[in-house]
């Protein structure tokens, strides 16, 4: 597998396990996550790293689910907002005779 694709796949998986909203990344200690990505990408201590990720996921499952639900609500809100904005702009153009 191409090294870049491998790393991106690992980063995505680790991010899903250690899911945090963007505003919380400032307070999150990133070193363990960075080490996990590095180790898995470079096939270093793979079993131990996988085990730490599993333990983290178990210990923080409720928080992960809560944050994902919050993110899902934000995505829905922004999608609805975008649709409303497009409809508003369309109606405005029609009202101005520029349809």
mmCIF file of C-alpha atoms in Angstrom:
data_model
loop_
_atom_site.group_PDB
_atom_site.id
_atom_site.type_symbol
_atom_site.label_atom_id
_atom_site.label_comp_id
_atom_site.label_asym_id
_atom_site.label_seq_id
_atom_site.Cartn_x
_atom_site.Cartn_y
_atom_site.Cartn_z
ATOM 1 C CA UNK A 1 0.000 0.000 0.000
ATOM 2 C CA UNK A 2 1.271 3.460 -0.793
ATOM 3 C CA UNK A 3 2.770 4.953 2.390
ATOM 4 C CA UNK A 4 0.740 8.169 2.166
ATOM 5 C CA UNK A 5 -2.528 6.294 1.679
ATOM 6 C CA UNK A 6 -1.615 4.005 4.556
ATOM 7 C CA UNK A 7 -0.901 6.945 6.872
ATOM 8 C CA UNK A 8 -4.102 8.758 5.884
ATOM 9 C CA UNK A 9 -6.142 5.625 6.514
ATOM 10 C CA UNK A 10 -4.518 5.208 9.940
ATOM 11 C CA UNK A 11 -4.996 8.895 10.810
ATOM 12 C CA UNK A 12 -8.676 8.671 9.906
ATOM 13 C CA UNK A 13 -9.119 5.574 12.077
ATOM 14 C CA UNK A 14 -7.269 7.077 15.050
ATOM 15 C CA UNK A 15 -9.239 10.317 14.708
ATOM 16 C CA UNK A 16 -12.501 8.361 14.758
ATOM 17 C CA UNK A 17 -11.447 6.580 17.943
ATOM 18 C CA UNK A 18 -10.139 9.718 19.624
ATOM 19 C CA UNK A 19 -12.933 11.811 18.215
ATOM 20 C CA UNK A 20 -12.952 15.362 19.429
ATOM 21 C CA UNK A 21 -14.566 18.478 18.091
ATOM 22 C CA UNK A 22 -12.144 20.922 16.507
ATOM 23 C CA UNK A 23 -12.410 23.395 19.365
ATOM 24 C CA UNK A 24 -11.313 20.703 21.819
ATOM 25 C CA UNK A 25 -8.107 19.800 19.982
ATOM 26 C CA UNK A 26 -6.284 22.629 21.735
ATOM 27 C CA UNK A 27 -6.719 20.975 25.126
ATOM 28 C CA UNK A 28 -6.259 17.390 23.946
ATOM 29 C CA UNK A 29 -2.861 15.869 24.520
ATOM 30 C CA UNK A 30 -1.922 14.938 20.973
ATOM 31 C CA UNK A 31 1.385 13.182 21.647
ATOM 32 C CA UNK A 32 -0.106 9.713 22.300
ATOM 33 C CA UNK A 33 -2.237 9.964 19.166
ATOM 34 C CA UNK A 34 0.684 11.157 17.078
ATOM 35 C CA UNK A 35 2.773 8.270 18.389
ATOM 36 C CA UNK A 36 -0.011 5.813 17.593
ATOM 37 C CA UNK A 37 -0.223 7.044 14.003
ATOM 38 C CA UNK A 38 3.561 6.967 13.648
ATOM 39 C CA UNK A 39 3.861 3.477 15.122
ATOM 40 C CA UNK A 40 1.089 1.995 13.009
ATOM 41 C CA UNK A 41 2.310 3.691 9.835
ATOM 42 C CA UNK A 42 5.841 2.422 10.365
ATOM 43 C CA UNK A 43 4.913 -1.028 11.731
ATOM 44 C CA UNK A 44 6.426 -0.298 15.152
ATOM 45 C CA UNK A 45 4.922 -1.982 18.228
ATOM 46 C CA UNK A 46 1.740 -2.623 16.238
ATOM 47 C CA UNK A 47 0.128 -4.988 18.755
ATOM 48 C CA UNK A 48 0.831 -2.713 21.722
ATOM 49 C CA UNK A 49 -0.356 0.363 19.850
ATOM 50 C CA UNK A 50 -3.551 -1.375 18.722
ATOM 51 C CA UNK A 51 -4.167 -2.489 22.301
ATOM 52 C CA UNK A 52 -3.763 1.086 23.607
ATOM 53 C CA UNK A 53 -6.243 2.315 20.991
ATOM 54 C CA UNK A 54 -8.752 -0.380 21.973
ATOM 55 C CA UNK A 55 -8.348 0.536 25.660
ATOM 56 C CA UNK A 56 -8.761 4.238 24.887
ATOM 57 C CA UNK A 57 -11.870 3.540 22.838
ATOM 58 C CA UNK A 58 -13.394 1.427 25.620
ATOM 59 C CA UNK A 59 -12.615 4.004 28.293
ATOM 60 C CA UNK A 60 -13.961 6.920 26.263
ATOM 61 C CA UNK A 61 -16.819 5.258 24.373
ATOM 62 C CA UNK A 62 -19.556 7.458 25.843
ATOM 63 C CA UNK A 63 -17.616 10.630 25.058
ATOM 64 C CA UNK A 64 -16.854 9.445 21.525
ATOM 65 C CA UNK A 65 -20.528 8.674 20.846
ATOM 66 C CA UNK A 66 -21.639 11.983 22.369
ATOM 67 C CA UNK A 67 -19.166 13.987 20.306
ATOM 68 C CA UNK A 68 -20.133 12.148 17.113
ATOM 69 C CA UNK A 69 -23.821 12.877 17.758
ATOM 70 C CA UNK A 70 -23.013 16.547 18.351
ATOM 71 C CA UNK A 71 -20.993 16.681 15.143
ATOM 72 C CA UNK A 72 -23.787 14.962 13.207
ATOM 73 C CA UNK A 73 -26.253 17.607 14.443
ATOM 74 C CA UNK A 74 -23.891 20.375 13.303
ATOM 75 C CA UNK A 75 -23.536 18.794 9.868
ATOM 76 C CA UNK A 76 -27.324 18.555 9.502
ATOM 77 C CA UNK A 77 -27.755 22.146 10.681
ATOM 78 C CA UNK A 78 -25.175 23.499 8.231
ATOM 79 C CA UNK A 79 -26.605 21.421 5.381
ATOM 80 C CA UNK A 80 -30.081 22.793 6.072
ATOM 81 C CA UNK A 81 -28.661 26.298 6.346
ATOM 82 C CA UNK A 82 -26.917 25.922 2.988
ATOM 83 C CA UNK A 83 -30.132 24.718 1.308
ATOM 84 C CA UNK A 84 -32.064 27.641 2.793
ATOM 85 C CA UNK A 85 -29.425 30.106 1.598
ATOM 86 C CA UNK A 86 -29.485 28.701 -1.947
ATOM 87 C CA UNK A 87 -33.286 28.895 -1.986
ATOM 88 C CA UNK A 88 -33.197 32.464 -0.668
ATOM 89 C CA UNK A 89 -30.691 33.531 -3.325
ATOM 90 C CA UNK A 90 -32.797 31.899 -6.035
ATOM 91 C CA UNK A 91 -35.956 33.659 -4.843
ATOM 92 C CA UNK A 92 -34.091 36.969 -4.608
ATOM 93 C CA UNK A 93 -32.856 36.653 -8.206
ATOM 94 C CA UNK A 94 -36.363 35.775 -9.378
ATOM 95 C CA UNK A 95 -37.831 38.762 -7.539
ATOM 96 C CA UNK A 96 -35.281 41.009 -9.213
ATOM 97 C CA UNK A 97 -36.199 39.580 -12.598
ATOM 98 C CA UNK A 98 -32.851 37.954 -13.177
ATOM 99 C CA UNK A 99 -33.928 34.329 -13.169
#
